[in-house]
Coordinates of C-alpha atoms in Angstrom, one line a residue:
M1 CA 105.4 91.5 106.1
P2 CA 109.1 91.9 105.1
L3 CA 110.8 89.0 103.4
D4 CA 114.5 89.9 102.8
P5 CA 116.6 87.8 100.3
R6 CA 120.1 88.9 101.1
G7 CA 120.2 90.0 104.7
A8 CA 120.5 93.5 105.9
G9 CA 122.1 96.2 103.9
A10 CA 123.9 99.2 105.3
S11 CA 121.9 101.5 107.6
G12 CA 120.4 104.5 106.0
A13 CA 122.9 107.4 105.5
H14 CA 122.6 110.3 107.9
D15 CA 124.2 113.5 106.8
G16 CA 125.0 116.7 108.9
H17 CA 127.8 118.6 110.4
H18 CA 130.5 117.4 113.0
V19 CA 128.9 113.9 113.3
T20 CA 131.0 111.4 115.2
E21 CA 130.2 107.7 114.8
H22 CA 131.3 104.7 116.8
V23 CA 130.5 101.3 115.2
H24 CA 130.7 98.0 117.2
A25 CA 130.2 95.1 114.8
G26 CA 128.8 91.8 116.2
S27 CA 131.0 88.8 116.0
L28 CA 128.3 86.3 114.8
S29 CA 128.3 85.4 111.1
G30 CA 125.8 87.5 109.2
E31 CA 125.3 89.9 112.1
T32 CA 125.4 93.5 111.0
Y33 CA 123.7 95.5 113.7
A34 CA 125.7 98.5 115.0
Y35 CA 125.4 101.0 117.7
K36 CA 126.0 104.7 116.8
E37 CA 126.5 107.7 118.9
Q38 CA 125.9 111.1 117.2
T39 CA 125.9 114.7 118.3
S40 CA 125.2 117.8 116.1
A41 CA 124.5 121.4 116.9
H42 CA 123.1 121.7 113.5
W43 CA 120.4 119.1 114.3
L44 CA 119.6 119.7 118.0
S45 CA 118.2 122.9 119.5
L46 CA 119.5 124.0 122.9
V47 CA 116.3 122.7 124.4
R48 CA 116.8 119.3 122.9
L49 CA 120.4 119.2 124.0
L50 CA 119.3 119.9 127.6
R51 CA 116.8 117.2 127.5
L52 CA 119.2 114.6 126.2
T53 CA 121.8 115.4 128.8
S54 CA 119.5 116.0 131.8
E55 CA 116.9 113.4 131.3
G56 CA 117.4 109.7 131.8
G57 CA 115.7 106.6 132.7
S58 CA 112.6 105.0 131.1
M59 CA 109.9 106.7 129.1
S60 CA 106.6 107.4 131.0
V61 CA 104.2 108.0 127.9
V62 CA 104.7 106.2 124.6
L63 CA 102.7 106.7 121.3
V64 CA 102.4 103.5 119.3
T65 CA 101.4 103.7 115.6
G66 CA 100.4 100.6 113.8
A67 CA 99.0 99.5 117.2
T68 CA 96.8 96.8 115.7
G69 CA 99.4 95.4 113.4
R70 CA 101.3 92.2 114.0
V71 CA 104.1 93.9 115.8
G72 CA 102.3 97.0 117.1
R73 CA 99.7 95.1 119.2
H74 CA 102.5 93.3 121.0
V75 CA 104.4 96.6 121.5
V76 CA 101.2 97.9 123.3
T77 CA 100.8 94.8 125.3
Q78 CA 104.4 94.7 126.5
L79 CA 104.5 98.3 127.3
R80 CA 101.4 98.1 129.4
E81 CA 102.8 95.0 131.2
A82 CA 105.8 97.2 132.0
G83 CA 103.5 99.8 133.6
V84 CA 104.0 102.4 130.9
E85 CA 101.1 104.6 129.8
V86 CA 100.4 103.8 126.1
R87 CA 98.6 105.8 123.5
A88 CA 97.6 103.7 120.5
L89 CA 97.1 105.8 117.4
T90 CA 94.0 105.1 115.3
R91 CA 92.4 106.8 112.3
D92 CA 88.9 105.7 113.5
P93 CA 87.3 108.0 116.0
G94 CA 85.0 105.3 117.0
K95 CA 87.8 103.0 118.2
S96 CA 89.6 103.3 121.5
G97 CA 92.8 105.1 121.3
F98 CA 94.0 108.4 120.2
T99 CA 92.8 109.7 116.9
G100 CA 95.4 110.7 114.3
D101 CA 96.3 110.1 110.7
L102 CA 100.0 109.8 109.5
R103 CA 98.9 111.4 106.3
D104 CA 97.9 114.6 108.2
P105 CA 100.8 115.5 110.6
K106 CA 98.7 118.2 112.3
S107 CA 96.3 115.5 113.4
L108 CA 99.0 114.0 115.6
V109 CA 99.5 117.0 117.8
D110 CA 96.9 116.1 120.5
A111 CA 98.1 112.4 120.7
L112 CA 101.8 113.6 121.1
D113 CA 101.1 116.0 123.9
G114 CA 103.2 114.8 126.9
V115 CA 104.6 111.8 124.9
E116 CA 108.3 111.1 125.3
A117 CA 108.7 108.1 122.8
V118 CA 107.1 107.1 119.6
F119 CA 107.0 103.7 118.0
L120 CA 106.8 104.4 114.3
V121 CA 105.3 102.1 111.7
W122 CA 105.0 103.6 108.2
P123 CA 102.3 101.8 106.3
F124 CA 102.7 103.5 102.9
G125 CA 104.7 102.4 99.9
T126 CA 106.5 105.8 99.6
A127 CA 108.3 108.1 102.0
E128 CA 106.1 111.0 101.0
G129 CA 105.0 112.8 104.1
A130 CA 107.3 111.1 106.5
G131 CA 109.6 114.1 106.9
A132 CA 106.6 116.3 108.0
V133 CA 105.5 113.6 110.5
L134 CA 108.9 113.3 112.0
E135 CA 109.1 117.2 112.3
V136 CA 105.9 117.2 114.3
V137 CA 107.1 114.3 116.5
A138 CA 110.5 116.0 117.1
Q139 CA 108.7 119.1 118.5
R140 CA 107.1 117.1 121.2
A141 CA 108.9 113.8 121.8
R142 CA 112.4 112.7 122.7
R143 CA 112.8 109.3 121.1
V144 CA 111.6 107.4 118.1
V145 CA 111.9 103.7 117.2
Y146 CA 111.2 103.0 113.5
L147 CA 110.1 99.5 112.2
S148 CA 111.9 99.3 108.9
S149 CA 112.8 95.9 107.3
A150 CA 116.0 94.0 106.4
A151 CA 115.1 94.5 102.8
V152 CA 115.6 98.3 103.1
R153 CA 113.4 99.1 100.2
D154 CA 113.8 102.6 98.7
H155 CA 111.1 104.3 100.9
E156 CA 112.4 102.6 103.9
R157 CA 116.0 103.8 103.3
E158 CA 114.7 107.4 102.8
I159 CA 112.6 107.2 106.1
E160 CA 115.7 105.8 108.0
R161 CA 117.6 108.9 106.6
L162 CA 114.8 111.2 107.8
V163 CA 114.8 109.5 111.2
G164 CA 118.5 110.1 111.5
R165 CA 118.3 113.8 110.8
S166 CA 115.1 114.4 113.0
G167 CA 117.0 115.5 116.1
L168 CA 115.3 112.7 118.1
E169 CA 117.0 109.8 119.8
W170 CA 116.5 107.1 117.3
T171 CA 116.7 103.4 116.8
I172 CA 115.9 101.5 113.7
L173 CA 114.7 97.9 113.6
R174 CA 115.3 95.8 110.6
P175 CA 113.5 92.4 110.9
H176 CA 114.0 89.6 108.5
A177 CA 111.3 87.2 107.5
F178 CA 108.3 87.2 110.0
A179 CA 107.4 83.9 111.4
A180 CA 103.8 85.2 110.7
N181 CA 104.5 85.0 107.0
A182 CA 103.5 81.3 107.3
L183 CA 99.9 82.3 108.0
R184 CA 99.4 82.6 104.3
W185 CA 99.4 78.8 104.3
A186 CA 96.4 78.7 106.7
D187 CA 94.1 77.9 103.9
Q188 CA 96.2 74.9 102.7
V189 CA 97.5 73.3 106.0
P190 CA 94.1 71.7 107.0
A191 CA 94.5 69.4 103.9
G192 CA 97.9 68.4 104.9
V193 CA 99.8 69.9 102.0
V194 CA 101.4 73.2 101.4
R195 CA 101.6 73.9 97.7
E196 CA 104.1 76.7 96.8
S197 CA 107.4 77.4 95.2
Y198 CA 110.9 77.5 96.7
G199 CA 110.5 74.9 99.5
K200 CA 114.2 75.0 99.9
A201 CA 114.4 78.7 100.6
A202 CA 116.2 79.0 104.0
M203 CA 115.7 81.8 106.5
S204 CA 115.6 82.5 110.3
P205 CA 112.0 83.4 110.9
V206 CA 111.6 85.9 113.8
D207 CA 108.6 86.0 116.1
E208 CA 106.7 89.2 116.0
R209 CA 106.6 89.2 119.9
D210 CA 110.4 89.3 119.8
I211 CA 110.4 92.3 117.4
A212 CA 108.1 94.0 119.8
A213 CA 110.3 93.0 122.8
V214 CA 113.3 94.7 121.2
A215 CA 111.2 97.7 120.3
V216 CA 110.0 98.1 123.9
R217 CA 113.7 98.0 125.2
A218 CA 114.6 100.7 122.7
L219 CA 111.5 102.8 123.6
L220 CA 112.2 102.5 127.4
D221 CA 116.0 102.2 127.9
D222 CA 118.9 104.4 127.3
G223 CA 121.9 103.2 125.2
H224 CA 120.1 102.5 121.9
H225 CA 120.5 105.9 120.2
G226 CA 121.9 105.5 116.8
A227 CA 121.4 101.7 116.8
T228 CA 120.2 99.6 113.8
H229 CA 119.2 96.2 115.1
V230 CA 118.9 93.5 112.6
L231 CA 116.5 90.9 113.8
T232 CA 116.1 87.2 113.2
G233 CA 115.0 84.1 114.9
P234 CA 117.5 81.7 116.3
E235 CA 117.7 79.1 113.6
S236 CA 117.7 78.7 109.9
L237 CA 114.8 76.7 108.4
T238 CA 113.6 76.1 104.9
Q239 CA 110.0 76.8 104.1
A240 CA 109.4 73.0 103.8
D241 CA 110.9 72.7 107.4
Q242 CA 108.4 75.4 108.5
A243 CA 105.5 73.5 107.0
R244 CA 106.6 70.3 108.8
L245 CA 106.9 72.2 112.2
I246 CA 103.3 73.6 111.8
G247 CA 102.2 69.9 111.3
E248 CA 104.0 68.9 114.4
A249 CA 102.2 71.6 116.4
L250 CA 98.9 70.3 115.0
G251 CA 99.6 66.8 115.6
R252 CA 99.5 65.7 112.1
P253 CA 101.8 65.6 109.1
V254 CA 102.0 68.5 106.7
R255 CA 104.1 68.1 103.6
W256 CA 105.4 70.5 101.0
H257 CA 104.5 70.2 97.4
E258 CA 106.8 72.2 95.1
L259 CA 104.9 74.3 92.5
P260 CA 106.5 76.1 89.5
P261 CA 107.0 79.8 90.4
Q262 CA 104.5 80.9 87.8
A263 CA 101.8 78.7 89.2
T264 CA 102.4 80.2 92.6
R265 CA 102.3 83.7 91.2
D266 CA 99.1 83.0 89.4
R267 CA 97.5 81.6 92.5
L268 CA 98.6 84.5 94.7
L269 CA 97.4 87.1 92.1
A270 CA 94.1 85.3 91.8
S271 CA 93.7 85.4 95.5
G272 CA 94.2 89.2 95.6
W273 CA 97.8 89.7 96.2
P274 CA 99.2 92.8 94.6
P275 CA 101.6 92.1 91.7
D276 CA 104.5 94.0 93.2
A277 CA 104.3 92.2 96.5
T278 CA 103.9 88.9 94.8
D279 CA 107.0 89.4 92.6
A280 CA 109.1 90.7 95.6
M281 CA 108.2 87.7 97.7
L282 CA 109.0 85.2 95.0
D283 CA 112.3 86.9 94.0
A284 CA 113.3 87.0 97.7
Q285 CA 112.5 83.3 98.1
A286 CA 114.5 82.4 95.0
A287 CA 117.5 84.2 96.3
L288 CA 117.1 82.4 99.7
V289 CA 117.5 79.0 98.0
E290 CA 121.0 80.0 96.8
T291 CA 122.0 82.1 99.9
P292 CA 120.2 81.4 103.0
G293 CA 119.3 84.4 105.2
P294 CA 121.5 85.3 108.2
T295 CA 120.9 84.4 111.8
T296 CA 121.7 87.0 114.4
S297 CA 121.7 87.2 118.2
A298 CA 120.3 90.7 118.3
V299 CA 117.1 89.6 120.1
E300 CA 118.9 88.1 123.0
D301 CA 121.7 90.8 123.0
V302 CA 119.0 93.5 123.4
T303 CA 116.4 91.7 125.7
G304 CA 118.6 89.3 127.5
T305 CA 116.2 86.5 126.6
P306 CA 116.9 84.0 123.7
A307 CA 114.7 84.6 120.7
R308 CA 111.7 82.2 120.3
T309 CA 112.1 79.3 117.9
F310 CA 109.7 78.8 115.0
R311 CA 108.5 75.6 116.7
D312 CA 107.4 77.9 119.7
W313 CA 105.7 80.2 117.2
A314 CA 103.9 77.3 115.4
R315 CA 102.7 75.8 118.9
D316 CA 101.4 79.2 119.9
H317 CA 99.6 79.9 116.6
A318 CA 98.3 76.4 116.0
H319 CA 94.7 77.6 116.3
A320 CA 95.2 79.7 113.2
F321 CA 95.9 76.7 111.1
R322 CA 93.1 74.5 112.5
E323 CA 90.1 74.1 110.2
A324 CA 87.0 75.8 111.5
D325 CA 84.5 73.3 112.7
D326 CA 81.4 75.3 112.8
L327 CA 80.6 78.1 110.3
M328 CA 81.5 79.1 106.7
R329 CA 80.4 81.9 104.3
A330 CA 78.0 81.1 101.5
A331 CA 76.3 83.1 98.8
R332 CA 72.6 82.2 99.0
I333 CA 69.1 83.2 97.8
H334 CA 66.2 82.9 100.1
E335 CA 63.7 84.0 97.4
Y336 CA 63.7 84.7 93.6
G337 CA 64.2 88.2 92.5
E338 CA 66.7 90.9 91.6
A339 CA 70.4 90.7 92.4
S340 CA 69.8 92.2 95.8
V341 CA 68.3 88.9 97.0
I342 CA 71.8 87.3 97.0
R343 CA 73.0 87.2 100.6
Y344 CA 76.2 86.3 102.2
D345 CA 75.3 84.0 105.1
E346 CA 77.2 82.3 107.8
V347 CA 76.1 78.8 107.7
P348 CA 77.1 75.4 109.2
R349 CA 79.9 73.8 107.4
P350 CA 78.6 70.6 105.7
R351 CA 80.0 67.1 106.5
P352 CA 80.5 64.5 103.8
G353 CA 78.3 61.5 103.8
S354 CA 79.0 58.0 102.4
G355 CA 80.7 58.3 99.0
E356 CA 81.2 62.0 99.4
V357 CA 84.1 64.4 99.9
L358 CA 84.3 67.8 101.6
I359 CA 86.0 70.4 99.4
E360 CA 87.6 73.5 100.5
V361 CA 86.6 75.7 97.6
A362 CA 89.5 77.5 95.9
A363 CA 87.0 79.1 93.4
T364 CA 83.8 78.8 91.7
S365 CA 82.9 80.6 88.4
F366 CA 79.9 82.8 87.2
N367 CA 77.6 81.3 84.7
P368 CA 75.0 83.6 82.9
S369 CA 72.3 80.9 83.4
E370 CA 72.6 81.6 87.1
V371 CA 70.8 84.9 86.6
G372 CA 67.8 82.9 85.2
L373 CA 68.0 80.6 88.3
R374 CA 68.1 83.6 90.6
L375 CA 65.0 85.2 88.9
G376 CA 63.1 81.9 89.1
L377 CA 63.0 81.5 85.3
L378 CA 64.7 78.0 85.4
D379 CA 62.3 76.6 88.1
G380 CA 60.8 74.1 85.7
V381 CA 64.1 72.9 84.4
L382 CA 66.4 73.2 87.5
P383 CA 64.2 73.4 90.5
V384 CA 66.0 74.3 93.8
T385 CA 64.9 74.4 97.4
L386 CA 65.2 77.8 99.0
P387 CA 67.3 79.0 100.7
H388 CA 69.8 77.9 97.9
T389 CA 73.5 78.3 97.7
L390 CA 74.6 79.5 94.3
G391 CA 77.5 78.2 92.2
W392 CA 77.8 75.1 90.0
D393 CA 81.5 75.1 89.1
V394 CA 84.0 74.1 91.7
S395 CA 87.8 73.8 92.0
G396 CA 89.3 73.1 95.4
R397 CA 91.1 70.7 97.7
V398 CA 89.6 67.6 99.4
V399 CA 89.8 68.1 103.2
E400 CA 87.7 65.2 104.4
T401 CA 86.3 62.0 102.8
G402 CA 83.1 60.0 103.7
A403 CA 82.9 56.2 104.1
G404 CA 83.7 54.2 101.1
V405 CA 85.7 57.0 99.2
T406 CA 88.7 55.6 97.5
E407 CA 89.2 57.8 94.5
F408 CA 90.4 60.9 96.5
A409 CA 92.3 61.6 99.8
P410 CA 92.7 64.9 101.7
G411 CA 95.0 67.2 99.9
D412 CA 93.8 66.1 96.4
Q413 CA 93.0 68.9 94.1
V414 CA 89.6 68.4 92.2
I415 CA 87.3 70.0 89.8
G416 CA 83.6 69.3 89.1
L417 CA 80.0 70.4 88.6
V418 CA 78.2 70.6 91.9
D419 CA 75.4 72.4 93.6
G420 CA 76.4 75.1 96.1
A421 CA 79.9 75.9 95.2
A422 CA 79.7 79.7 96.0
A423 CA 80.8 79.0 99.5
E424 CA 84.0 78.4 101.4
Y425 CA 83.3 74.6 101.6
T426 CA 81.0 72.3 99.6
V427 CA 80.2 68.5 99.6
A428 CA 80.2 66.6 96.4
S429 CA 79.9 62.9 95.4
A430 CA 83.4 61.6 94.8
S431 CA 82.3 60.0 91.6
A432 CA 81.2 63.3 90.1
L433 CA 84.6 64.9 90.3
A434 CA 87.9 64.8 88.3
R435 CA 91.5 65.7 89.4
A436 CA 92.2 69.4 88.7
P437 CA 94.7 70.4 86.0
E438 CA 98.3 70.7 87.3
T439 CA 99.5 73.4 84.9
I440 CA 97.1 76.2 85.7
P441 CA 96.2 77.8 89.0
L442 CA 93.6 75.8 91.0
E443 CA 91.5 78.9 91.1
A444 CA 91.4 79.1 87.3
A445 CA 90.4 75.6 87.0
A446 CA 86.9 76.6 88.2
A447 CA 86.3 78.0 84.7
V448 CA 86.3 74.5 83.3
P449 CA 83.3 72.3 84.4
V450 CA 80.2 74.0 83.1
A451 CA 81.7 75.9 80.1
G452 CA 84.0 73.0 79.1
L453 CA 81.5 70.3 79.4
T454 CA 78.9 72.3 77.5
A455 CA 81.3 73.0 74.7
W456 CA 82.5 69.4 74.6
Q457 CA 79.0 68.0 74.4
A458 CA 77.9 70.6 71.8
V459 CA 80.9 70.0 69.5
F460 CA 81.3 66.2 69.8
E461 CA 78.0 64.7 70.9
H462 CA 75.4 66.9 69.2
A463 CA 77.0 68.5 66.3
R464 CA 79.5 65.7 65.7
V465 CA 82.0 68.2 64.1
T466 CA 84.5 66.6 61.8
A467 CA 87.5 67.7 59.7
G468 CA 86.8 70.0 56.9
Q469 CA 83.5 71.3 58.1
R470 CA 82.6 75.0 58.3
V471 CA 81.3 75.7 61.8
L472 CA 79.8 78.9 62.9
V473 CA 80.2 79.6 66.7
N474 CA 77.7 82.3 67.7
G475 CA 78.7 83.8 71.1
A476 CA 82.3 82.8 70.8
G477 CA 83.5 85.5 73.4
G478 CA 81.5 83.8 76.1
G479 CA 82.9 81.3 78.6
I480 CA 81.4 78.3 76.6
G481 CA 82.4 79.9 73.2
L482 CA 86.0 80.2 74.1
F483 CA 86.2 76.5 74.6
A484 CA 84.0 75.6 71.7
V485 CA 86.2 77.5 69.3
Q486 CA 89.2 75.5 70.4
L487 CA 87.5 72.2 70.4
A488 CA 86.0 72.6 66.9
K489 CA 89.5 73.6 65.6
R490 CA 90.9 70.5 67.2
A491 CA 88.3 68.5 65.3
G492 CA 89.7 70.0 62.1
A493 CA 87.0 72.3 61.3
T494 CA 87.2 75.8 59.8
V495 CA 85.8 78.0 62.5
I496 CA 83.9 81.2 61.9
A497 CA 83.2 82.9 65.2
T498 CA 80.9 85.8 66.1
A499 CA 82.2 88.1 68.8
S500 CA 82.0 91.8 69.9
P501 CA 85.1 94.1 69.3
R502 CA 86.2 93.7 72.9
S503 CA 86.4 89.8 72.6
R504 CA 87.6 89.7 68.9
D505 CA 91.4 89.4 69.7
A506 CA 90.8 86.7 72.4
V507 CA 88.7 84.7 70.1
R508 CA 91.1 84.9 67.2
A509 CA 94.1 84.0 69.5
L510 CA 92.3 80.7 70.4
G511 CA 92.1 79.6 66.9
A512 CA 89.1 81.1 65.0
D513 CA 89.8 81.3 61.4
E514 CA 87.5 84.2 60.9
V515 CA 85.9 86.6 63.5
V516 CA 82.8 88.5 62.6
D517 CA 81.7 91.6 64.5
Y518 CA 78.0 90.7 64.9
T519 CA 77.2 94.4 65.8
R520 CA 77.9 95.6 62.3
D521 CA 78.8 92.8 59.8
P522 CA 76.5 90.2 58.2
L523 CA 77.0 86.6 59.1
P524 CA 78.1 84.2 56.3
G525 CA 75.9 81.3 55.2
G526 CA 76.4 77.8 53.9
M527 CA 77.5 76.4 57.3
D528 CA 77.7 72.7 58.0
V529 CA 77.3 73.4 61.7
V530 CA 75.8 76.3 63.6
L531 CA 76.5 76.4 67.4
N532 CA 74.4 79.0 69.2
L533 CA 75.9 79.7 72.6
A534 CA 74.2 83.1 73.2
G535 CA 70.8 84.2 74.5
I536 CA 69.2 85.7 71.5
T537 CA 65.6 86.8 70.3
P538 CA 63.4 84.3 68.5
E539 CA 63.8 86.4 65.4
A540 CA 67.6 86.3 65.6
A541 CA 67.4 82.6 66.2
G542 CA 65.4 82.2 63.0
E543 CA 68.0 84.1 61.1
L544 CA 70.8 82.0 62.6
A545 CA 69.1 78.8 61.5
A546 CA 68.9 80.1 57.9
L547 CA 72.8 80.2 57.8
A548 CA 73.0 76.5 57.9
R549 CA 73.1 74.3 54.7
P550 CA 70.0 72.3 53.9
D551 CA 71.7 69.3 55.4
G552 CA 73.5 71.2 58.0
V553 CA 73.3 70.8 61.8
I554 CA 72.0 73.4 64.3
V555 CA 72.8 73.1 68.1
T556 CA 71.8 75.6 70.7
V557 CA 72.4 75.7 74.4
A558 CA 70.5 78.9 74.9
T559 CA 67.5 80.2 72.9
P560 CA 65.6 77.3 71.4
I561 CA 65.6 77.4 67.5
D562 CA 62.5 76.4 65.7
S563 CA 63.8 74.0 63.1
P564 CA 63.5 70.3 62.7
R565 CA 67.4 70.2 62.2
A566 CA 67.9 72.0 65.6
T567 CA 69.0 70.4 68.9
H568 CA 68.4 72.2 72.2
F569 CA 70.2 70.6 75.1
V570 CA 71.2 71.2 78.7
S571 CA 74.7 70.0 79.6
R572 CA 75.2 67.1 82.0
N573 CA 78.0 66.4 84.4
D574 CA 80.5 63.7 83.0
P575 CA 83.7 63.2 84.9
G576 CA 85.1 61.2 82.1
Q577 CA 84.8 64.1 79.8
L578 CA 86.2 66.5 82.4
A579 CA 89.2 64.3 82.7
E580 CA 89.8 64.5 79.0
L581 CA 89.5 68.3 79.1
V582 CA 92.1 68.3 81.9
A583 CA 94.4 66.2 80.0
L584 CA 94.2 68.6 77.0
I585 CA 94.9 71.6 79.4
D586 CA 98.0 69.8 80.9
A587 CA 99.2 69.0 77.5
G588 CA 99.0 72.5 76.4
R589 CA 96.3 71.9 73.8
L590 CA 93.4 73.7 75.5
T591 CA 93.7 77.3 76.9
V592 CA 91.7 78.5 80.0
E593 CA 91.0 82.2 79.8
I594 CA 90.0 84.1 82.8
A595 CA 88.5 87.5 82.2
E596 CA 88.1 88.6 85.9
S597 CA 88.4 87.3 89.4
H598 CA 86.4 88.7 92.4
P599 CA 85.7 87.9 96.0
L600 CA 82.5 86.1 97.0
T601 CA 80.9 89.3 98.2
G602 CA 81.2 90.8 94.7
L603 CA 78.8 88.1 93.2
H604 CA 75.7 90.3 93.2
H605 CA 77.6 93.0 91.3
I606 CA 78.6 90.4 88.6
H607 CA 74.8 89.5 88.3
L608 CA 73.9 93.0 87.8
R609 CA 76.5 93.6 85.2
A610 CA 75.6 90.3 83.4
E611 CA 72.0 91.5 83.2
S612 CA 73.1 94.7 81.4
G613 CA 75.4 92.8 79.0
Q614 CA 78.7 94.1 80.7
T615 CA 80.4 90.8 81.2
R616 CA 82.4 88.6 78.9
G617 CA 84.4 85.4 79.2
K618 CA 84.9 83.5 82.4
I619 CA 84.7 85.2 85.7
I620 CA 85.8 83.4 88.8
I621 CA 84.7 83.9 92.4
I622 CA 87.1 83.3 95.2
P623 CA 85.3 82.6 98.6
K624 CA 88.4 82.3 100.9
G625 CA 89.6 85.5 102.4
T626 CA 86.3 87.2 101.6
P627 CA 85.8 90.2 104.0

């Protein structure tokens, strides 16, 4: 939804012959809407002129595009309340409404039969095809109301121009920031904290119902031809003010926590926001800190009713911010088997017991060993009770604490190694968690627990790497390996890393002194320490052990190595070590690399790819917002 940093620009240019224009500027500060009256023999056919001069009064049949959108659905409702016949355009023949696709103008013909006015929402990022649609509309309808935005982006400006040349009676709506933009905080509000950038950005959020009310008047009433209505709410509020008012509507405090812009950008991208939309929103908010958006009276001027306040909107939408008390989505297995056994179940949301906290999961991460768990190969080492929720790594926000918990409070961001993290919520012992890093997105922090702890324990506890040693890291391109390379370098070792060509650059960038392409080049011997972090054949394990010096140390976390000098271990949870990893990350001394991020419902695809060797690095899974 539009967020405009600088107020409305000039309305789109409308060229033609013998155009007369009368502009009546509003007197309120920042108000730029204007009424225009235009006639042009070049634009209008004789039939059109006769209709414009002989017909009056309200429209009897209205076609609404974008009928299920935030504004369109209210346009439909308010038109029907006014006793008007409404045709809701849909691309899905299975849904109620009139079938048609704006990408195929000919498909609109039946829906337009007998229609006198059209509410036009253009859902595409370019104006391509809009002219053809307006041509079809102009052959059958009398009036069009186009929902543009106060940002007047390039494609919107072009559509405004096309609307003005269509020969239709036209009205353009340019709303500023939608009040509904605050819904992007719905996953944060239950914890009592909104973490984002530009809390001082000030705007006058407009209720989508008020935008619809102006659209209805322009669709039904005469006197709006040539008008460009710039729409805002009645009062200027900072984003921090909006968060506070949402809290008032919920009956509990909600505070603003300012994040660096890059942290907000990373979080939004990780949750699936398109880069262009993310950058446009942040740029708009930055501008609104310096120059607050305007406040206009257009809603009241057109409808005769004062615009709704943001407090009104928050009260009416409080249900959208309340935490769900019953169900959540979880990725579970009910039996051992192929990736197809992973199911995405609706299950009761857990409650924390004594000493536990409930975590709203920002992300979990995929670990290759989970393939073995899913297949039942780890039953003797890591037995689970079926059905079992997958996921060991967790990063998220505490939303509820059990009795006796003093380490954390609702709103705190945490990471840890838990059971059942591939879900929207999970419960964990408070003593098993550490505070999340502050310098990386919370979602990215899910890459740390299993991989970071395994690397830490391999390097410092089992191999006891010291300065000057030569350390071979086999499987350096994996999630554990990327941490192990950095930690061994921090210990002062010379690090020789094995990696495939696709991982070579990433491994070298993290500090490896030498990167060996194991697919073609022989591995060097004479190693003080050999770290095996990859699943390999017993034959390859024997060859790897031979690379260590006679008094060298061999540590493996995957395939056991048959050697009296070899240690095979399974990592354990250690919140103290997690806290040390977090401190290194926040100090800029340890880098967290994310190879991919996916929604929860993509987890089975990742399992399939992992089995065929098509994954690398850390892959994070984001449960919230999963379709």
